[in-house]
Structures are given as C-alpha cells and as structure tokens.
Coordinates of C-alpha atoms in Angstrom, one line a residue:
X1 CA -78.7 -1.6 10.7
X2 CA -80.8 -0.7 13.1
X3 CA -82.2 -4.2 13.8
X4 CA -78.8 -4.9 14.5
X5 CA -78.7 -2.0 16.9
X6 CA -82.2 -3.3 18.4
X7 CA -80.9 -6.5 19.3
X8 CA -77.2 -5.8 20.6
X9 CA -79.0 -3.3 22.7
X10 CA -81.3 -6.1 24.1
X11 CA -77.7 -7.9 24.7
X12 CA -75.6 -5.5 26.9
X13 CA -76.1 -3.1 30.4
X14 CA -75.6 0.4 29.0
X15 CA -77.7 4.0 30.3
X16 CA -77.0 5.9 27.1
X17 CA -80.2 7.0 26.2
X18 CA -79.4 6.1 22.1
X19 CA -78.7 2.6 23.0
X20 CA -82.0 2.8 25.9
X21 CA -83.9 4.2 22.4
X22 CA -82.9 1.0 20.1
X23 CA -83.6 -1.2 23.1
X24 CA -87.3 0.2 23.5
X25 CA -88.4 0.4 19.8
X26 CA -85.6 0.1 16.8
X27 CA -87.0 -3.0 15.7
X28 CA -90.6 -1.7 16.0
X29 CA -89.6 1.3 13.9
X30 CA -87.7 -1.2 11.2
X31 CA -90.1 -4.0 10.7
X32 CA -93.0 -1.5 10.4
X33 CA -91.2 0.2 7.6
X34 CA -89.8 -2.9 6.0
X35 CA -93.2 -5.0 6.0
X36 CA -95.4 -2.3 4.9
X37 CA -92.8 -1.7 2.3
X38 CA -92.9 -5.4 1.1
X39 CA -96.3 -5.4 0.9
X40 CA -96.4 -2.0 -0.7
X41 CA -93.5 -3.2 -3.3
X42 CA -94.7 -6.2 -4.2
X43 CA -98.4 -5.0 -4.7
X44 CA -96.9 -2.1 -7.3
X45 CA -95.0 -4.1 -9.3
X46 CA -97.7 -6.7 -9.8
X47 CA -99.6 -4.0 -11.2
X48 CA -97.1 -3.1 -13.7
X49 CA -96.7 -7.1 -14.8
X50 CA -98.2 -9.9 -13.5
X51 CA -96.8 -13.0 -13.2
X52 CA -98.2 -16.7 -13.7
X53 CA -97.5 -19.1 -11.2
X54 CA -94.3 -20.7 -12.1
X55 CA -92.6 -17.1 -12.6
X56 CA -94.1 -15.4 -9.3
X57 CA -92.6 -18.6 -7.3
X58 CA -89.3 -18.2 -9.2
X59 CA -89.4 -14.7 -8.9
X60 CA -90.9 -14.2 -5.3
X61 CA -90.7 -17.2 -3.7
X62 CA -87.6 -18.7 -4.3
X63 CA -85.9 -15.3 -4.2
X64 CA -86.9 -15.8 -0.6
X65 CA -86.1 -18.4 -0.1
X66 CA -82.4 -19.6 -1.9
X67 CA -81.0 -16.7 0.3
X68 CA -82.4 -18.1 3.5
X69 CA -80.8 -21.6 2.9
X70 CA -77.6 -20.2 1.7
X71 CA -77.6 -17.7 4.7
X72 CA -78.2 -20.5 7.1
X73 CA -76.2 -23.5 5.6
X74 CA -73.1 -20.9 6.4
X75 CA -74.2 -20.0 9.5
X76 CA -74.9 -23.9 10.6
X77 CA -71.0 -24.7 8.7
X78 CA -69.5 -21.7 11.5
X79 CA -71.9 -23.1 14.0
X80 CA -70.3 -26.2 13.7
X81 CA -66.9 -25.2 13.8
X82 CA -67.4 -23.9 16.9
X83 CA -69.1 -26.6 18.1
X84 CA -70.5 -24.7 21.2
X85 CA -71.8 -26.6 24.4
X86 CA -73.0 -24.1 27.2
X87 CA -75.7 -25.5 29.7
X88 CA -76.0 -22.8 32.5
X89 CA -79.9 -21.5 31.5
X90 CA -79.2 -17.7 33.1
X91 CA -76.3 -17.4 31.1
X92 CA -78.2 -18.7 27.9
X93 CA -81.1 -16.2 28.8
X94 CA -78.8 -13.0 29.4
X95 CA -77.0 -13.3 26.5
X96 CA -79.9 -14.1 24.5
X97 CA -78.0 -17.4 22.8
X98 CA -81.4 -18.5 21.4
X99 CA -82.1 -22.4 21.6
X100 CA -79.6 -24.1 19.1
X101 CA -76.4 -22.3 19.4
X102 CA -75.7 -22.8 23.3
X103 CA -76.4 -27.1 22.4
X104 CA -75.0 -26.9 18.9
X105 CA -72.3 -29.4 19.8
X106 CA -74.9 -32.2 20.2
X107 CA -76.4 -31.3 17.0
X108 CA -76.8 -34.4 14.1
X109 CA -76.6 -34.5 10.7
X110 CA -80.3 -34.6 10.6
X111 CA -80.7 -31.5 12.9
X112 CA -78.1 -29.5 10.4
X113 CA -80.5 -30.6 7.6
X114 CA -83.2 -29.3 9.5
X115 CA -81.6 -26.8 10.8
X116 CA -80.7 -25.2 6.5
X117 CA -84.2 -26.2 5.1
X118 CA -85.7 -23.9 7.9
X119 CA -88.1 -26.6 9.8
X120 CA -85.7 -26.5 13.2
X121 CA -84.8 -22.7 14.4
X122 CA -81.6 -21.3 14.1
X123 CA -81.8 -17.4 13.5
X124 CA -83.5 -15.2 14.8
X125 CA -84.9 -14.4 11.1
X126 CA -87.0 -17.3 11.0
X127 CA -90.2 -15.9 12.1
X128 CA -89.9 -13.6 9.5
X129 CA -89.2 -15.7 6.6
X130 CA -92.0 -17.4 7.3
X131 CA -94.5 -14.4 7.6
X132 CA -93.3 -12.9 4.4
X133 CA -93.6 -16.9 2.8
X134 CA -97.4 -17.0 3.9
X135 CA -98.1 -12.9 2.9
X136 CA -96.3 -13.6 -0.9
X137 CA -98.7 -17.1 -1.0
X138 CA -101.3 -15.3 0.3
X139 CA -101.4 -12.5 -1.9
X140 CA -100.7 -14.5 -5.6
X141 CA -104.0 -16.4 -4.7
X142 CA -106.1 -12.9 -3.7
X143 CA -104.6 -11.3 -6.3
X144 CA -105.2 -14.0 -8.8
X145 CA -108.8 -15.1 -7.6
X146 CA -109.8 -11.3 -7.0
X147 CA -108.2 -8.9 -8.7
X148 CA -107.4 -5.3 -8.3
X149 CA -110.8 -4.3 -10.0
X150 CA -112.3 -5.3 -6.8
X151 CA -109.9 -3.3 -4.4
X152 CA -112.0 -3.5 -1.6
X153 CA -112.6 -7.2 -1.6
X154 CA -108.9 -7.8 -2.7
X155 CA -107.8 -5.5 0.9
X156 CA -110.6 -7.7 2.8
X157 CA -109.5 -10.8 1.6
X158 CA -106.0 -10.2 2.4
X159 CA -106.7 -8.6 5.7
X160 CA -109.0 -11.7 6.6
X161 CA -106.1 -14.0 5.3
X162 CA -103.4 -12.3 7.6
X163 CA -105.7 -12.2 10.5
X164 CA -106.6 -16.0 10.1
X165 CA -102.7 -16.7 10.3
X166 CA -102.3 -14.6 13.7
X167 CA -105.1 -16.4 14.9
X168 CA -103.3 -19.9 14.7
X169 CA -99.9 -18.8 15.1
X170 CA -101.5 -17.0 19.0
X171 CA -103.5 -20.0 19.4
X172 CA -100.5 -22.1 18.7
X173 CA -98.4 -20.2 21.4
X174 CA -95.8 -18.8 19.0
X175 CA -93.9 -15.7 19.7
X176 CA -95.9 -12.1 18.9
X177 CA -93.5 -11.2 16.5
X178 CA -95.3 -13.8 14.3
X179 CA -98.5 -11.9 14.4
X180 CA -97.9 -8.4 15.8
X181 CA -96.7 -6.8 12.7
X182 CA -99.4 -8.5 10.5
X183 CA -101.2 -5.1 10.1
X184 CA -98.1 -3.5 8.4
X185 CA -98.3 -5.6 5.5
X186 CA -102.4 -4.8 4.6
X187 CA -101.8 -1.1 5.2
X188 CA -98.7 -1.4 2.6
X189 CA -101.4 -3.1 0.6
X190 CA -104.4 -0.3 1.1
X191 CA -101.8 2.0 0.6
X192 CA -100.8 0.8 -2.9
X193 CA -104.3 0.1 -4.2
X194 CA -106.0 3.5 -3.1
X195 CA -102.6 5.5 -3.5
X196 CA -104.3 8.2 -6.4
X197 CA -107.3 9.1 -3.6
X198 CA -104.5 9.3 -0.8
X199 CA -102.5 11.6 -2.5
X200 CA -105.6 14.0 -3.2
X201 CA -107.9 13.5 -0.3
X202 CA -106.5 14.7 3.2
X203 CA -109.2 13.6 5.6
X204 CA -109.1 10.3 3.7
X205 CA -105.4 10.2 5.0
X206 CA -106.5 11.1 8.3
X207 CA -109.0 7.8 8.8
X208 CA -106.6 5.7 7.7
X209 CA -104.1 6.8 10.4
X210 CA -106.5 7.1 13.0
X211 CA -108.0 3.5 11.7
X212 CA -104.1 2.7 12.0
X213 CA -103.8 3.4 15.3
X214 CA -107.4 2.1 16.4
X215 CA -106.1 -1.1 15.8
X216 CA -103.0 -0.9 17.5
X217 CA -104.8 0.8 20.7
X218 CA -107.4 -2.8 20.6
X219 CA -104.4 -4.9 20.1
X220 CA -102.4 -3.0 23.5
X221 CA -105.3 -2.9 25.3
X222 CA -107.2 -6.4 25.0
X223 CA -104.9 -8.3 22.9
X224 CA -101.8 -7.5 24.9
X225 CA -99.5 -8.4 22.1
X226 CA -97.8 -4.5 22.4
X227 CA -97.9 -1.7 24.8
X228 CA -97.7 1.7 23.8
X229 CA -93.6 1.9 23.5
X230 CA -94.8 -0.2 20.3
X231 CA -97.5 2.0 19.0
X232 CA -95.1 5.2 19.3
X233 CA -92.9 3.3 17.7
X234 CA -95.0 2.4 15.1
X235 CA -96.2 5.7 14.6
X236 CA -92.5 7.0 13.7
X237 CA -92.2 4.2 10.8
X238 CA -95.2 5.9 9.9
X239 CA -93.7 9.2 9.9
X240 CA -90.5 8.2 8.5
X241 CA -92.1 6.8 5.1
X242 CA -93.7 9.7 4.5
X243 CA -90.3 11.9 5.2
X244 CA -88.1 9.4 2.9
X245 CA -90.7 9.6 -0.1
X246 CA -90.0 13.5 0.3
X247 CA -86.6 12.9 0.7
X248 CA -86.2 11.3 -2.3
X249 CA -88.4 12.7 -4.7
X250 CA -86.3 15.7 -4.2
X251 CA -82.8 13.8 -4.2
X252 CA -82.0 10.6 -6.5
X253 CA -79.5 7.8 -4.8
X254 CA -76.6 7.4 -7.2
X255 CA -76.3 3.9 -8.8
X256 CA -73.2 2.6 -6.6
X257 CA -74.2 4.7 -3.6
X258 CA -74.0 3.2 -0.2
X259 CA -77.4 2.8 0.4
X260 CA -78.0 1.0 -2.9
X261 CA -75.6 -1.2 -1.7
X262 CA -76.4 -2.3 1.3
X263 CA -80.5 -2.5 0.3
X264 CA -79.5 -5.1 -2.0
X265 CA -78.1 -7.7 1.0
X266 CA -80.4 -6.0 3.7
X267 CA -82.4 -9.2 3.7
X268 CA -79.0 -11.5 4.1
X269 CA -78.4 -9.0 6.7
X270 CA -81.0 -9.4 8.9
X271 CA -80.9 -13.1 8.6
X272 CA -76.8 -13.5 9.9
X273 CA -76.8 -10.7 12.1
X274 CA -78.4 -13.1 15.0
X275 CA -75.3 -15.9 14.4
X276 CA -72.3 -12.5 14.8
X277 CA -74.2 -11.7 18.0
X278 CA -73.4 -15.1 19.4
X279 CA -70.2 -15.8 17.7
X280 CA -69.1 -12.7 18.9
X281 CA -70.5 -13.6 22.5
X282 CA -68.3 -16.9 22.4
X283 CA -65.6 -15.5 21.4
X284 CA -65.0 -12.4 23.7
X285 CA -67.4 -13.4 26.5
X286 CA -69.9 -10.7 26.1
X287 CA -71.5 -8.2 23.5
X288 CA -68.6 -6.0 23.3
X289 CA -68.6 -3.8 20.2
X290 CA -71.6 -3.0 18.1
X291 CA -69.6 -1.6 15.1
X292 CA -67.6 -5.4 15.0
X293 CA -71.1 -7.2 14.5
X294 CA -72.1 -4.5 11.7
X295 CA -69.1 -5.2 9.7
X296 CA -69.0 -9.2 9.9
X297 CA -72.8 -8.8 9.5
X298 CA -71.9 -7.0 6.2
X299 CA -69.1 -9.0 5.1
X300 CA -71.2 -12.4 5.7
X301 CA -73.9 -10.5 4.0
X302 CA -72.2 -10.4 0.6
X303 CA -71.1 -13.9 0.7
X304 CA -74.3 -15.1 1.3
X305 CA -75.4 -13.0 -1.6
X306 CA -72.7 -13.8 -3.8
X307 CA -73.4 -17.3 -3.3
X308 CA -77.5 -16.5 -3.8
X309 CA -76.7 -14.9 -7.2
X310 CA -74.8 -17.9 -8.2
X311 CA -77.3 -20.4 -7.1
X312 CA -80.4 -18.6 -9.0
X313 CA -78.5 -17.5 -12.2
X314 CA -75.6 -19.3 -12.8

C-alpha cells in the first residue's frame, strides 16, 4: 500500500506534506523492509528444511514466477483492450506512462509474448522480479555449496554474489533500483544467521547499524546511486522492523485478519498496481483518486491470485 502511495505521489501536483512524505521516501521505506524480509524469510525457513533442487525451484522459483506471468498476461489482455496510442513525450514523462503502455496499440503478438514471459517491460515490477530471481538462485547455490556451518563465508559469498550483479546491471546502464537495494537482502541474511548473538550482544547491534549506514553513506557520497532522503529513509525500515517484531510478539494477527489477507496478494499487488495507475490515467485524464487505484489494485490482486493458485495446484 504504500508503494502504491509512493508512486501515485510521483504522479500528481499536491503540497500536502503526507503525500510530499510518500513522494520522498515510501518506496525507500517499503522495499528495505520487504527485501531484507525476503532474504530474512527465506534464509529461516531453509534452516528449518531444506530443499533439493527440484522442490526449491517449485517452491521458490516458480512461486515467483507463475504469479508474474499470470499478473502480466492480464494486465497485457486490459492493455490490449485499450489499445492505447499516445506519442506526445512530455505527456508520457509527466504521467509517468512507462515505455509500452503509451505505444501499446502497435504492439504484435510476439511483443505480447514477450511482453507475459517477462523479457520486454511492461510493469513497473519487473526490476524486482528479476532481483529476487537472481537473490533466490543465488542463495540455493551458497547455501548448498557452503552451508550455514560456515556463516561467515556463506554472508561473504552472498554479499560478493549481490555485489557482482550491481556491478553489471551499473555497468550495463540499468536503472538503480536494480542495484540500490542489494544491501537489504545480505543484512536480512546476516540478520538470520547471527540472530542468537544479536539478540544478546548490544554493541554487536550497534556495528551492524553503523556498518549499515557506512555503506549507504559510500554509496551517496561516491557511488551517487542515493542521497540522504534514501538513507533516512532506509533508516526508518530499520526502525520499523524492530517496532513490528515488538508489536507482534506482544499481539497475534487473527487468522482471517486484514493484514493476513492482503500479505498473501501483496506481491500480485505490487506487480498490477503500475497498469491501475495508467488505466486510470487513460481513463480520467490524470491521477485523480488514490483510494480508486488501491481498490482495483486489490481486486486485480485476487484474480491474479486466484488464477496463481489454480495454475500451481490444480
């Protein structure tokens, strides 16, 4: 949800200071949380059961993927149907269209295949598909070549691994998001693997933050990938974790709460939100109501995960 917020705020002329906030750091704050959480996740439950290769790919990878191509073979199906031709570049760039919705009219058959299997852009949740496809790869062949017996090799490998892929994907002139929030996902990792001497050793907190932050300060300051609207940002997600695991350590979610709910299609979320923000753009000529895109994000959300659940277990 507030991605969403993030990016309709990035769409529309507004001076109220909670809109200004989600325009300068929402997303910041919600990818830090949900990539050091992935990493986290993913590194806790391998500990309780490891899988072999054909069951981590049905259970990690293609639960990655099956939503994404169900997700986007709706959106390019409503794409289509609107069959959108819009040429004027400053109205493309204000409204933030992206690169195949204002064209979509001229689209092929072989550009909607490319287009569903994810090797032509059409979300805005691309990039990030992509970075939790090479950080899931990446840590079956640490974790399986390694180990967790050898925690400090296993957090160097990985750290080296992510590192190598911003590298290319800098040298290869993609956009930062592809390599900015690389660091979330080995913290989530360091934080998994030394989570016992965390929770009992203060100072040992203390480095890791300020080791955190180092990082962050190296990558404003002579990387230029951030400034330090980012690494404020990043510094509540910090903060936030720490408040939720209090949070709910104290109070259980019930089964069918909200919450509950919408974590289960958060992902589906995230990955139609981008295609409400230009349908709704098309439709009504500008980015008009926030709590509109939130609801068909949601509705389009459960389809797509309806139609996921059917596709993997049916």
């Amino acid at each position: 949800m507030v991605i969403i917020a993030h990016h309709f705020s990035l769409r529309v002329e507004n001076d109220d200071l909670l809109i200004k906030l989600f325009g300068m750091g929402g997303g910041t704050w919600a990818l830090s949380i949900f990539l050091l959480l992935s990493s986290y996740g993913i590194s806790q439950s391998e500990k309780i059961k490891k899988y072999e290769f054909k069951s981590y790919f049905k259970h990690r990878i293609l639960k990655l993927l099956i939503p994404f191509w169900v997700c986007i073979f709706i959106v390019v199906v409503f794409y289509a149907i609107l069959s959108p031709s819009i040429t004027e570049e400053a109205i493309i760039s204000k409204a933030r269209l992206g690169e195949a919705f204002p064209h979509f009219s001229d689209s092929t058959w072989m550009d909607y295949f490319l287009y569903i299997v994810g090797l032509k852009s059409i979300s805005a949740g691309n990039w990030f598909v992509l970075v939790i496809l090479y950080a899931y790869i990446l840590f079956y062949v640490v974790s399986t070549y390694i180990g967790y017996d050898k925690r400090r090799l296993f957090v160097l490998c990985y750290s080296m691994g992510l590192i190598a892929f911003g590298l290319l994907t800098s040298y290869l002139d993609w956009p930062a998001h592809y390599w900015r929030n690389l660091w979330a996902l080995a913290l989530g990792l360091f934080l998994s693997l030394y989570e016992n001497e965390l929770l009992k050793i203060k100072r040992l907190r203390f480095i890791l933050w300020l080791f955190t932050n180092i990082v962050l300060v190296i990558d404003w300051l002579f990387i230029h990938c951030c400034d330090y609207t980012y690494i404020v940002f990043a510094n509540l997600a910090l903060v936030s974790i720490i408040l939720f695991q209090r949070l709910f350590s104290l109070y259980s979610l019930k089964k069918r709460s909200i919450v509950l709910c919408l974590s289960l299609i958060s992902y589906q979320i995230y990955l139609v939100h981008g295609a409400i923000l230009n349908i709704q753009w098309y439709m009504f000529g500008s980015h008009n109501s926030l709590l509109l895109v939130v609801v068909f994000s949601i509705l389009l959300a459960w389809l797509c995960y309806k139609l996921k659940n059917y596709v993997l277990y049916a």
